[in-house]
PDB file of C-alpha atoms in Angstrom:
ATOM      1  CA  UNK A 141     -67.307  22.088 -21.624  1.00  0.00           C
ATOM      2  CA  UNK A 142     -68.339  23.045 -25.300  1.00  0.00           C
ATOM      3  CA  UNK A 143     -65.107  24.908 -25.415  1.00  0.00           C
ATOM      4  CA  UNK A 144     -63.258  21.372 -24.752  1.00  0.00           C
ATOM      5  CA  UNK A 145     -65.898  19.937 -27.401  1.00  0.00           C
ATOM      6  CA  UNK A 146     -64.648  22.315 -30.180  1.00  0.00           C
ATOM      7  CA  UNK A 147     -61.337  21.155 -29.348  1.00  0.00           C
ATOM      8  CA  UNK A 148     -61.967  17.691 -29.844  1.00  0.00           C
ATOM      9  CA  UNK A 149     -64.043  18.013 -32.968  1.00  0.00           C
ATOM     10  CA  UNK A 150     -61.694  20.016 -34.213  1.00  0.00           C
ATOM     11  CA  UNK A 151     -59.064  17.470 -33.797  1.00  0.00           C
ATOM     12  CA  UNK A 152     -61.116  14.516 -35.065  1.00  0.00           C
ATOM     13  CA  UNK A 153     -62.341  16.888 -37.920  1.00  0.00           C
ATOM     14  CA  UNK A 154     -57.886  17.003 -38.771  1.00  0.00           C
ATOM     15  CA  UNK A 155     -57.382  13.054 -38.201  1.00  0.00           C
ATOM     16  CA  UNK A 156     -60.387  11.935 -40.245  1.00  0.00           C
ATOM     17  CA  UNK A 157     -58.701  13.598 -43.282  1.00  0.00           C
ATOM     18  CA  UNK A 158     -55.196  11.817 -42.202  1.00  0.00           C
ATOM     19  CA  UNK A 159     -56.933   8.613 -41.730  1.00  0.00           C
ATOM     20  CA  UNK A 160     -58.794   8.900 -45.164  1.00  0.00           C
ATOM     21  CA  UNK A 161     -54.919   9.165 -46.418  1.00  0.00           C
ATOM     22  CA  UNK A 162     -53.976   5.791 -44.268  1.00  0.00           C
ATOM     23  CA  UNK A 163     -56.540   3.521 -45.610  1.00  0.00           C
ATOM     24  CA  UNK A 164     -55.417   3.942 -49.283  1.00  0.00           C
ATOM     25  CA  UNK A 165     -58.575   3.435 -50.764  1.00  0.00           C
ATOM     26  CA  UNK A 166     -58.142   5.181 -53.959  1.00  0.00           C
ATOM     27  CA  UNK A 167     -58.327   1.932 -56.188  1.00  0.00           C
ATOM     28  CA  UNK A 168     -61.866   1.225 -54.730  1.00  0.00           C
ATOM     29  CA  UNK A 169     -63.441   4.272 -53.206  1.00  0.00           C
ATOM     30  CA  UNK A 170     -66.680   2.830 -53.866  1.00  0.00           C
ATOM     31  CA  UNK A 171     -66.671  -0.513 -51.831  1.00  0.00           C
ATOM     32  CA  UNK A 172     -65.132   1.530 -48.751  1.00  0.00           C
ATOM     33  CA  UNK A 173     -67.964   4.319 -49.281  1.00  0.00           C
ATOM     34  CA  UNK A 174     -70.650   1.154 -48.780  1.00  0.00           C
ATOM     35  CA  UNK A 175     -68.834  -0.186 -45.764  1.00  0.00           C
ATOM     36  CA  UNK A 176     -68.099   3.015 -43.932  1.00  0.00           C
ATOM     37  CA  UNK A 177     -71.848   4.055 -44.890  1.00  0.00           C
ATOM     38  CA  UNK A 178     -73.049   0.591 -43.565  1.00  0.00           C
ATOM     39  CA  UNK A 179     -71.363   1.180 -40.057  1.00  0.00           C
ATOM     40  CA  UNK A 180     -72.438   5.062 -39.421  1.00  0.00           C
ATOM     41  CA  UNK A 181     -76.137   3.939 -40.305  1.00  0.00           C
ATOM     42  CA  UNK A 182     -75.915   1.066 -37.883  1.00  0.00           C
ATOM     43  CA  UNK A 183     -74.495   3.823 -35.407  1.00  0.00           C
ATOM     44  CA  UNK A 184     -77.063   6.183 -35.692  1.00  0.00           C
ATOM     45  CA  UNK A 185     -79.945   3.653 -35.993  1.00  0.00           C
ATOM     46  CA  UNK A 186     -78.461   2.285 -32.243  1.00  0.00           C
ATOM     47  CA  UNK A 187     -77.964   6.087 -31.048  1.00  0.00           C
ATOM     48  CA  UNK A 188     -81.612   6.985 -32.438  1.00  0.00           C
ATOM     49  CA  UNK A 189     -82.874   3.518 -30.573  1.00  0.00           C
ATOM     50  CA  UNK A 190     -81.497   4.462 -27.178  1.00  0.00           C
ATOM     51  CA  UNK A 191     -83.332   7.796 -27.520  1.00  0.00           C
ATOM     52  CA  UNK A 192     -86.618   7.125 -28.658  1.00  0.00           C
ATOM     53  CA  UNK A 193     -86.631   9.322 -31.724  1.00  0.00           C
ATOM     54  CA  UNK A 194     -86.778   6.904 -34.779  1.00  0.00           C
ATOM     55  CA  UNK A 195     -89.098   8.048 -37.544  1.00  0.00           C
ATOM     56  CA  UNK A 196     -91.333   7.411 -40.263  1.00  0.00           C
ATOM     57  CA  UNK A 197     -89.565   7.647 -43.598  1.00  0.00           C
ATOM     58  CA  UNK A 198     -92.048   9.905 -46.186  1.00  0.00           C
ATOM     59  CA  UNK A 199     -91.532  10.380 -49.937  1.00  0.00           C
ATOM     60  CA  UNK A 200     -90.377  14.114 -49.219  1.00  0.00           C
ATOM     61  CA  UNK A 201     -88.125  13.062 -46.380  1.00  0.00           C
ATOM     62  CA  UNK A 202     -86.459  10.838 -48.303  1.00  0.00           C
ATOM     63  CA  UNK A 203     -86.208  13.295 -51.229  1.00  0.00           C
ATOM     64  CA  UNK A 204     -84.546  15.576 -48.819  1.00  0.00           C
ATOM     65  CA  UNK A 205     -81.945  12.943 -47.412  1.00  0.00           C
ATOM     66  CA  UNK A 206     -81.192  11.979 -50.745  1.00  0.00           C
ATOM     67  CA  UNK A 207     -80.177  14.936 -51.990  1.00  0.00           C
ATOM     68  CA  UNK A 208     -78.303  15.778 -48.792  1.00  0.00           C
ATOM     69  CA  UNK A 209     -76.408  12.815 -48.271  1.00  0.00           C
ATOM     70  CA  UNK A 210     -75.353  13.040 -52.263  1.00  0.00           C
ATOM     71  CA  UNK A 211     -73.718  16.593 -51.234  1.00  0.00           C
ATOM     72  CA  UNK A 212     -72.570  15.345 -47.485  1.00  0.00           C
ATOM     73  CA  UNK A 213     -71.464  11.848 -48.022  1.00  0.00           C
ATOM     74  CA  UNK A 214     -71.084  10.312 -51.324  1.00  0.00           C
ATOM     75  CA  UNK A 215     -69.125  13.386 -53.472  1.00  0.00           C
ATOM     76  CA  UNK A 216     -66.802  14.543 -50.349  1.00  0.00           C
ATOM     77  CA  UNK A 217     -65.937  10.950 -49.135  1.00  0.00           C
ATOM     78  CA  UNK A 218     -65.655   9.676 -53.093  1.00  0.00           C
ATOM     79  CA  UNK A 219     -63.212  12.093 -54.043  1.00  0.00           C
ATOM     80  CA  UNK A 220     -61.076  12.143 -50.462  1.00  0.00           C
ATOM     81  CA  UNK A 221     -60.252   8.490 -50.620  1.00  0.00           C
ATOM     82  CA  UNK A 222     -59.128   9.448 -54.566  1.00  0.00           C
ATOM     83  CA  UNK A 223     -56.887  12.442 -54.057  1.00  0.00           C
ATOM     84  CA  UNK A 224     -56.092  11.413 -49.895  1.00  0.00           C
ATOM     85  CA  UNK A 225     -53.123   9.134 -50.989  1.00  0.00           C
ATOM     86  CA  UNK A 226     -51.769  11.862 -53.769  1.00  0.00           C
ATOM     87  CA  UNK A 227     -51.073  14.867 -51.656  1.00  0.00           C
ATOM     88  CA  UNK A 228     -50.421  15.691 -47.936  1.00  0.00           C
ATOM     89  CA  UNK A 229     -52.850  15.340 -45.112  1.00  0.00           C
ATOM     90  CA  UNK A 230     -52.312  19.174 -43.987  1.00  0.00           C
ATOM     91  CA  UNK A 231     -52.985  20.073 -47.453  1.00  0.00           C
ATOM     92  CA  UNK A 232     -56.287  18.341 -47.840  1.00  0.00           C
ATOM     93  CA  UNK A 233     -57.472  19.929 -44.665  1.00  0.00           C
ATOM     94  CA  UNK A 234     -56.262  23.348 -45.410  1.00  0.00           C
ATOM     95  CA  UNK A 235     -58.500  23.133 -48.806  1.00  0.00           C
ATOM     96  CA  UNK A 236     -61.361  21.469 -47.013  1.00  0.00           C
ATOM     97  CA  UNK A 237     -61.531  24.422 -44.325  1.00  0.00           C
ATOM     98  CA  UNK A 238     -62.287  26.826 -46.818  1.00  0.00           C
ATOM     99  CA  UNK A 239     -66.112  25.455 -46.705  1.00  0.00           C
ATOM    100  CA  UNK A 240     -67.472  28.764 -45.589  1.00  0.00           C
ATOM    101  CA  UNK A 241     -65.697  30.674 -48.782  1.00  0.00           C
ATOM    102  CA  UNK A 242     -67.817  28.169 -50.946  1.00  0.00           C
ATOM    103  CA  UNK A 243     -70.583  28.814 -49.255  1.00  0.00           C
ATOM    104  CA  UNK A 244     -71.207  32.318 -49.805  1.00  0.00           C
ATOM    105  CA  UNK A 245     -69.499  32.498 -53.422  1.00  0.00           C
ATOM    106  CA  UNK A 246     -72.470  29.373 -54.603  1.00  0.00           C
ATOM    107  CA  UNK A 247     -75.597  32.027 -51.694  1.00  0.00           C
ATOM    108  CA  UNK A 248     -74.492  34.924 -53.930  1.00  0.00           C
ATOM    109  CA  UNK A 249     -74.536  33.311 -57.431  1.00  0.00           C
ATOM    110  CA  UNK A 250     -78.105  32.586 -56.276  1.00  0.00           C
ATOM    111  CA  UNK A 251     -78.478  35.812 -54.489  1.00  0.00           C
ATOM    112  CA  UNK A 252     -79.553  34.525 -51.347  1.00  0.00           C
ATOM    113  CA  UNK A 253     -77.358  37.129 -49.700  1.00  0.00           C
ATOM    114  CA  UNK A 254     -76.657  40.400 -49.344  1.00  0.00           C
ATOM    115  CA  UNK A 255     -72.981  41.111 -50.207  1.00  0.00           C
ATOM    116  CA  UNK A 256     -71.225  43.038 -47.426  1.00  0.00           C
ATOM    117  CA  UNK A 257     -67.228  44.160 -47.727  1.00  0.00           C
ATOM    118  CA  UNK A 258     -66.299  41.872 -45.053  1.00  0.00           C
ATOM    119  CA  UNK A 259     -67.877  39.098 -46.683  1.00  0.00           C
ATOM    120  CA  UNK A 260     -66.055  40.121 -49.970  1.00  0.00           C
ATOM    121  CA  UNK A 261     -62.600  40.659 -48.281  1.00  0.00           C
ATOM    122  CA  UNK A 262     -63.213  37.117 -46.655  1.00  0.00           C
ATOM    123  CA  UNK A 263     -63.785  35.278 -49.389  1.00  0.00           C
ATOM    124  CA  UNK A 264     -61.053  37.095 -51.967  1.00  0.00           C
ATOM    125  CA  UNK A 265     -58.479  36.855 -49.071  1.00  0.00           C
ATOM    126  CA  UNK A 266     -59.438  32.434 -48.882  1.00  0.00           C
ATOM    127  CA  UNK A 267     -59.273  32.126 -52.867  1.00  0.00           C
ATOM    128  CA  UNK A 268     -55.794  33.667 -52.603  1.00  0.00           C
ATOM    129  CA  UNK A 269     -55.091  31.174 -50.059  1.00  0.00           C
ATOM    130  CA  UNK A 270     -55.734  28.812 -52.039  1.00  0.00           C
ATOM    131  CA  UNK A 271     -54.132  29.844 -55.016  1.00  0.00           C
ATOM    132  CA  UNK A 272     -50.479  30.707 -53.026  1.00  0.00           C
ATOM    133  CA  UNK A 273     -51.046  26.724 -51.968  1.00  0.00           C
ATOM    134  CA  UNK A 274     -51.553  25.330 -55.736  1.00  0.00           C
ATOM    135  CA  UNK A 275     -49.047  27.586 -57.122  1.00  0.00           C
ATOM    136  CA  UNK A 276     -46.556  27.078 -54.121  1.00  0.00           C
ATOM    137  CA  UNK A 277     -46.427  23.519 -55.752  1.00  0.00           C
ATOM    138  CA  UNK A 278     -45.564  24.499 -59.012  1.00  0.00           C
ATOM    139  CA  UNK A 279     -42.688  21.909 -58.692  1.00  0.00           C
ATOM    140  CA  UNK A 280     -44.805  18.994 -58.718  1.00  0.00           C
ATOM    141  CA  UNK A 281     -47.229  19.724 -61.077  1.00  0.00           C
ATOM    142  CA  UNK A 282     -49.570  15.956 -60.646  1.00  0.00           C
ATOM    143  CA  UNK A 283     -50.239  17.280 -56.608  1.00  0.00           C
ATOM    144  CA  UNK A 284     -51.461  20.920 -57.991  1.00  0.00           C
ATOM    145  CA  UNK A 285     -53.806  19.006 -60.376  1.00  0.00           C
ATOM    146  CA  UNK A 286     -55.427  16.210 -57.695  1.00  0.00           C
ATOM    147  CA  UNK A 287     -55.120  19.978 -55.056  1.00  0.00           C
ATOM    148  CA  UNK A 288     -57.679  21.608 -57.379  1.00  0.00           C
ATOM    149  CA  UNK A 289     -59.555  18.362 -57.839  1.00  0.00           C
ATOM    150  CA  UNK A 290     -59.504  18.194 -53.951  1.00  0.00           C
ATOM    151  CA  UNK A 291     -61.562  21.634 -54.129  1.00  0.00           C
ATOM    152  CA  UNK A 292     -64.930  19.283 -55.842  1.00  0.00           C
ATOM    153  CA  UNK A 293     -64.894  18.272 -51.186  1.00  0.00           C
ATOM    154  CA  UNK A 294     -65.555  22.209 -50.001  1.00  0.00           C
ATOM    155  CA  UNK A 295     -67.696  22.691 -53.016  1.00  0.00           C
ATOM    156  CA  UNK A 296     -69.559  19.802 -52.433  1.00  0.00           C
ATOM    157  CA  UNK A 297     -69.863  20.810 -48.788  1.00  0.00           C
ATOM    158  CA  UNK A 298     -71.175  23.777 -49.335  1.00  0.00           C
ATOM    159  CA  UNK A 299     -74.471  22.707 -51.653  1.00  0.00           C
ATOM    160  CA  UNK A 300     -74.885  20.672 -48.556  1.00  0.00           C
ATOM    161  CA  UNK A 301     -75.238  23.017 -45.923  1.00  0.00           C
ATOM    162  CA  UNK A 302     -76.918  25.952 -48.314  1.00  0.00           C
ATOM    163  CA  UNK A 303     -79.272  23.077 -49.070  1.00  0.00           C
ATOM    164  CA  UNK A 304     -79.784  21.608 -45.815  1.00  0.00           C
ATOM    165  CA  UNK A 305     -80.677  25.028 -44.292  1.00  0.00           C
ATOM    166  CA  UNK A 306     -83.284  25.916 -47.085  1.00  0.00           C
ATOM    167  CA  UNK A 307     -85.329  22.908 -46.889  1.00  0.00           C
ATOM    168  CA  UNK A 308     -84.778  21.123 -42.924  1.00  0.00           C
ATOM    169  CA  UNK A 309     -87.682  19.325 -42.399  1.00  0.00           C
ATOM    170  CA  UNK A 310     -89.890  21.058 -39.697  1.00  0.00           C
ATOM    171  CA  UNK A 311     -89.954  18.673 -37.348  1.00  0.00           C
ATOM    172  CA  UNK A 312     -86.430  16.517 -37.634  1.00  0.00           C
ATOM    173  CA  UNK A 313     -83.418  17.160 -34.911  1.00  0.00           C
ATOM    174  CA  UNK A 314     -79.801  16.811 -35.813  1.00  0.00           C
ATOM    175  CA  UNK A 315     -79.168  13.479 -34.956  1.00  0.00           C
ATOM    176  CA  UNK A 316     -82.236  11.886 -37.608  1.00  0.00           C
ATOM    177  CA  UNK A 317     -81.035  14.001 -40.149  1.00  0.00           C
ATOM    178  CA  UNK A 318     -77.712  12.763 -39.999  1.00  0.00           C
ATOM    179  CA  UNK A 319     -79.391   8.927 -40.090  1.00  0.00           C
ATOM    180  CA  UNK A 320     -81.437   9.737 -43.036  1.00  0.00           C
ATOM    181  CA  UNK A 321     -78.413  11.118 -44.792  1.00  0.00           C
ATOM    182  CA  UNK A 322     -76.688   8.227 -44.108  1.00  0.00           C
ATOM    183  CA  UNK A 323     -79.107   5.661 -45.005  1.00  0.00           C
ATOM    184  CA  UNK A 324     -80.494   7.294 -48.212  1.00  0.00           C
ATOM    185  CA  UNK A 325     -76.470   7.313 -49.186  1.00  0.00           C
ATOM    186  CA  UNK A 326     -76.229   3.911 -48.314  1.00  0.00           C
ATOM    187  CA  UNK A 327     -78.442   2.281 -50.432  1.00  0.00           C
ATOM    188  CA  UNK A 328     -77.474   4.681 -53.303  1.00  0.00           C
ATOM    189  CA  UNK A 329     -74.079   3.342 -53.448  1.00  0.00           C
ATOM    190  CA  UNK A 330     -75.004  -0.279 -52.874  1.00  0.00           C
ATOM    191  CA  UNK A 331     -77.131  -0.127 -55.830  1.00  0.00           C
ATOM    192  CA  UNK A 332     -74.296   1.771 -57.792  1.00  0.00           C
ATOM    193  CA  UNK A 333     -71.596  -0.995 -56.547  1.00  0.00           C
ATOM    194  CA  UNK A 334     -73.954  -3.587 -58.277  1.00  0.00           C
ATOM    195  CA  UNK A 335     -73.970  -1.792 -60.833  1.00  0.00           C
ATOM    196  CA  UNK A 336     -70.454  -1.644 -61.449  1.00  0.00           C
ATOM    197  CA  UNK A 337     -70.114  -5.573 -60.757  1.00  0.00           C
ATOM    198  CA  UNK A 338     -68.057  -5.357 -57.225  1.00  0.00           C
ATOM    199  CA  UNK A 339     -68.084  -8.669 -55.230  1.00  0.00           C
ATOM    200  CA  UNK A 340     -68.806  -9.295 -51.699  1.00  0.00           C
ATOM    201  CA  UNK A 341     -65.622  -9.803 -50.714  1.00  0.00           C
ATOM    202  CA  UNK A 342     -64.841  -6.604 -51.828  1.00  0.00           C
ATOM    203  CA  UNK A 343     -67.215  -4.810 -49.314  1.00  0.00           C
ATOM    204  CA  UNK A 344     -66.458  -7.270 -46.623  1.00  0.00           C
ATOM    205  CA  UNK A 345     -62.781  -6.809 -46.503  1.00  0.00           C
ATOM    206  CA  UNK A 346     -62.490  -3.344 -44.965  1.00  0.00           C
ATOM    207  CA  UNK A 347     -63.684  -4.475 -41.863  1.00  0.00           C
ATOM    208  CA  UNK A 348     -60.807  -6.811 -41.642  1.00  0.00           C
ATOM    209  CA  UNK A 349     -58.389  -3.684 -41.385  1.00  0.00           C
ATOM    210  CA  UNK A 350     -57.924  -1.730 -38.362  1.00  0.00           C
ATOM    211  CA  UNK A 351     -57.159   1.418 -39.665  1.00  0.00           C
ATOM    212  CA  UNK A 352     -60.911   1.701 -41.626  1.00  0.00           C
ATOM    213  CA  UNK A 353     -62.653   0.959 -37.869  1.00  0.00           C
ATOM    214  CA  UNK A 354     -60.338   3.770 -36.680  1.00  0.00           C
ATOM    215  CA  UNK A 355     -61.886   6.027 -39.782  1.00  0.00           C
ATOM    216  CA  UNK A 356     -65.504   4.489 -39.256  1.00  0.00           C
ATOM    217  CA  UNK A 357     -65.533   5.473 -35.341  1.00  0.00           C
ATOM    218  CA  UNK A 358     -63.775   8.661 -35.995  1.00  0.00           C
ATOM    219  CA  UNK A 359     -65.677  10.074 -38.388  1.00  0.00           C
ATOM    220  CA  UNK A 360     -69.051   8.691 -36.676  1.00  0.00           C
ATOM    221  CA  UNK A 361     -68.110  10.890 -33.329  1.00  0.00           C
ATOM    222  CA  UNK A 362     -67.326  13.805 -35.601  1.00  0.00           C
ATOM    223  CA  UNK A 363     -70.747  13.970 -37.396  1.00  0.00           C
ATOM    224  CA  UNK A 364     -72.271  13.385 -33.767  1.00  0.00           C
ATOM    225  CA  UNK A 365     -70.459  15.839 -31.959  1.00  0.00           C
ATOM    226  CA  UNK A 366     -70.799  18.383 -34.752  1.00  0.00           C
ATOM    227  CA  UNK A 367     -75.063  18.261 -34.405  1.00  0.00           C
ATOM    228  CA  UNK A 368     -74.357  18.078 -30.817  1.00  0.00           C
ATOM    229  CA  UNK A 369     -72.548  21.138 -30.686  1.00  0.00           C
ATOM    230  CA  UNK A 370     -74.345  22.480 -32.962  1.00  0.00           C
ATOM    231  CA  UNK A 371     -77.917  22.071 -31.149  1.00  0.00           C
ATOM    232  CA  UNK A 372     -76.201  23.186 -27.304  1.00  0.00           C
ATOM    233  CA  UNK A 373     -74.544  26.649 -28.928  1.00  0.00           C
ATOM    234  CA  UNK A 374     -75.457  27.476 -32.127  1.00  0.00           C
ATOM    235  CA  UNK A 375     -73.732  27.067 -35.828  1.00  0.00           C
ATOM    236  CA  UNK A 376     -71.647  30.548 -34.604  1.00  0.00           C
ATOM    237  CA  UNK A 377     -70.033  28.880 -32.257  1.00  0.00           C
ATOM    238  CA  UNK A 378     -69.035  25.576 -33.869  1.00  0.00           C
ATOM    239  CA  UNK A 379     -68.211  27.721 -37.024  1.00  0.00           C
ATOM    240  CA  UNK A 380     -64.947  28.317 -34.729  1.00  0.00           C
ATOM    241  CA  UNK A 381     -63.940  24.817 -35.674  1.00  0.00           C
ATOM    242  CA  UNK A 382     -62.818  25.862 -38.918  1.00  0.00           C
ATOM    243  CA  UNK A 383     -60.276  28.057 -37.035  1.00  0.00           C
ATOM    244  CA  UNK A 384     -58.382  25.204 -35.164  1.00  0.00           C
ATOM    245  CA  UNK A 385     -59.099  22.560 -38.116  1.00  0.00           C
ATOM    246  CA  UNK A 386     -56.088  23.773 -40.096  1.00  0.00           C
ATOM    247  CA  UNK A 387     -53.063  23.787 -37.448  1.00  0.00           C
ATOM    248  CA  UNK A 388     -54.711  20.127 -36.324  1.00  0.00           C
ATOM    249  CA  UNK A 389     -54.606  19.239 -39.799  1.00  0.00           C
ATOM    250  CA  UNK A 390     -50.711  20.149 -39.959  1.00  0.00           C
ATOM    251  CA  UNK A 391     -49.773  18.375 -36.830  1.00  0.00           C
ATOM    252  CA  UNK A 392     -52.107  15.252 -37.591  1.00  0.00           C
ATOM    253  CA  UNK A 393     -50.070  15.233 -40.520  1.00  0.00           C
ATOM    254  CA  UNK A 394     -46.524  15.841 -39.261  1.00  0.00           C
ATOM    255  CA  UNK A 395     -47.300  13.150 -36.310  1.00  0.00           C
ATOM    256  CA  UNK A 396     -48.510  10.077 -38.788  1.00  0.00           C
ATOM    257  CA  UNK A 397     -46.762  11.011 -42.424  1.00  0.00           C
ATOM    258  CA  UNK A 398     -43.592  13.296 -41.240  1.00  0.00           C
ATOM    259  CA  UNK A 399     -44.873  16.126 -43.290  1.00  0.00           C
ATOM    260  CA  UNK A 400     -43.019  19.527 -43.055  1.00  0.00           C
ATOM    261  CA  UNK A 401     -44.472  22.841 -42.394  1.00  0.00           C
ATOM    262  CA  UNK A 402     -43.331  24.834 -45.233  1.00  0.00           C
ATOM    263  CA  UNK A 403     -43.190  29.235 -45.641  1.00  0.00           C
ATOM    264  CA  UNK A 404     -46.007  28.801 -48.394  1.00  0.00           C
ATOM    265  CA  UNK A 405     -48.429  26.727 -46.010  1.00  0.00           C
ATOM    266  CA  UNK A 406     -47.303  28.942 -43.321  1.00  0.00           C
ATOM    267  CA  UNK A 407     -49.272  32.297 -46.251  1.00  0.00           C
ATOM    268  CA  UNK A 408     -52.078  29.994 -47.575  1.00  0.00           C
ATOM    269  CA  UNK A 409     -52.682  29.318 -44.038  1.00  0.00           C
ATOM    270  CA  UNK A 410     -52.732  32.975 -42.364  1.00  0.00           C
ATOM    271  CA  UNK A 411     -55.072  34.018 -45.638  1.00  0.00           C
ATOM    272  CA  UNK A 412     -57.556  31.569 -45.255  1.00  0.00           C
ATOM    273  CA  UNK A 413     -57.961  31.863 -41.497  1.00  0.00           C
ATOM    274  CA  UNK A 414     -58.624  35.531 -42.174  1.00  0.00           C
ATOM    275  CA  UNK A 415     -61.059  34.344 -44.772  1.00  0.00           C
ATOM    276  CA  UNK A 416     -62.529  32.330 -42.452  1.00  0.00           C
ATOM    277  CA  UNK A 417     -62.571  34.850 -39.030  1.00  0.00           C
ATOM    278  CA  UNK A 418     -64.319  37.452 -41.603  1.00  0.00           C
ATOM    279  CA  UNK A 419     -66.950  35.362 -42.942  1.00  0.00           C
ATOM    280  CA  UNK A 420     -67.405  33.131 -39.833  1.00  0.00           C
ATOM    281  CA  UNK A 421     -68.325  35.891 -37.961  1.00  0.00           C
ATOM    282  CA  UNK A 422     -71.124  37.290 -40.025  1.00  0.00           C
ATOM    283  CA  UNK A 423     -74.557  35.854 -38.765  1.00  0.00           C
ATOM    284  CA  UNK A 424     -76.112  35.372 -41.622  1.00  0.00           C
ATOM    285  CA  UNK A 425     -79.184  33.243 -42.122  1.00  0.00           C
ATOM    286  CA  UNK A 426     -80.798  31.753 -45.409  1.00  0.00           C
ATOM    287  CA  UNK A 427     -84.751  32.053 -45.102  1.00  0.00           C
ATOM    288  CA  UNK A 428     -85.787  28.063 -43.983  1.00  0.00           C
ATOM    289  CA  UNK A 429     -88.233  26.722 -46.629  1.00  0.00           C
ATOM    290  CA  UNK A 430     -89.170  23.423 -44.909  1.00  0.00           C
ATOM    291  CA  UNK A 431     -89.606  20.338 -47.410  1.00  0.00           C
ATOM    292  CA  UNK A 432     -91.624  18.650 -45.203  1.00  0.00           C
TER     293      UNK A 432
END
């Protein structure tokens, strides 16, 4: 059963990224970023109803989400729906699965870790992934500029989870955290859309097109299934996600956009998923400082 699990969030991981590409919201990725927000708090709010485990918001709770969903949802999401509709959906994956490379370069600036030869083969072997891919475009030189833009997502994603694991809050499952996330992030970006004078309408008019419902549902199962996972086997185990993310990715985007599988995908690929089999199978743990 998880096996089949990894699968499938492994798959939706692939199409979110394709269907971040579809909705072409690169003019206005601050109205979607509202709406999308506004229908994955609903979700979880409904989800955290059915099971009894709503909670009280405190002052370092809501510290924590804030900070968390800034890393999680706002930066990542902002600048996919910017660079999604300038470069190819297995290309935005392929950078975005190199999270766990990230993630130990930003623990050992801030020596949180100890640094092994496996971890340093891992992560040399994904940065020369990724800069066959940037260089393999060298013929169009505006996608190698919004590819190396693209790498602000993994970054991002990698405060998060560093962060996340420092300072959990004691007593908070998977499922609240994600709500809190969501909700802090949510009334961020309202206030910043206000700010920036958008209308109504221009929050209101997603939800008129199929394709964002497809996103919003997508990418709500995906966060779910991803805690769910995560609580059943262990962040070990779901870490194997990152493995099947970047052939999904390729045939997500081959299936909806026609893209081609090219020799230099075919190297950036192979290095990063030894990057990410070297590094993914280190169990290594940041001590937990609990915020709250």
């Amino acid at each position: 059963k998880n096996i089949a699990l990894l699968f499938v969030l492994s798959s939706l991981w692939a199409l979110h990224f394709s269907l971040v590409k579809l909705v072409e919201a690169d003019n206005s990725p601050l109205t979607i970023l509202v709406s999308l927000l506004a229908v994955l708090c609903a979700l979880f709010f409904i989800l955290l109803l059915f099971q009894n485990k709503l909670f009280k918001f405190t002052l370092k709770k809501s510290l924590f989400f804030a900070v968390a969903g800034m890393f999680a949802y706002i930066i990542p999401l902002s600048v996919e729906f910017v660079v999604a509709p300038k470069i190819e959906a297995g290309i935005l994956t392929l950078i975005v699965s190199v999270v766990p490379v990230f993630t130990l370069i930003v623990i050992w600036i801030f020596r949180l870790l100890n640094v092994t030869i496996k971890l340093v083969i891992g992560t040399l072997s994904g940065l020369a992934g990724l800069l066959i891919l940037f260089y393999g475009n060298n013929d169009n030189t505006s996608v190698s500029v919004w590819a190396v833009y693209a790498l602000i997502i993994p970054l991002s994603y990698a405060f998060d989870a560093i962060f996340m694991e420092k300072f959990w809050p004691r007593n908070l499952d998977s499922t609240q955290v994600a709500f809190g996330e969501s909700t802090a992030s949510l009334i961020f970006v309202i206030l910043l859309s206000i700010f920036y004078g958008n209308k109504y309408y221009d929050h209101f008019h997603w939800f008129t097109i199929p394709s964002f419902w497809i996103l919003a549902f997508v990418t709500f199962i995906e966060v779910w299934l991803f805690f769910y996972i995560l609580n059943k086997v262990g962040a070990v185990f779901v870490n194997l996600s990152s493995y099947l993310v970047m052939p999904a990715g390729f045939l997500w985007g081959f299936l909806i956009f026609g893209e081609t599988f090219t020799f230099i995908k075919f190297i950036s690929t192979l290095l990063i998923g030894i990057s990410i089999f070297m590094i993914g199978n280190q169990q290594y743990r940041i001590k937990n400082i609990p915020i709250e």
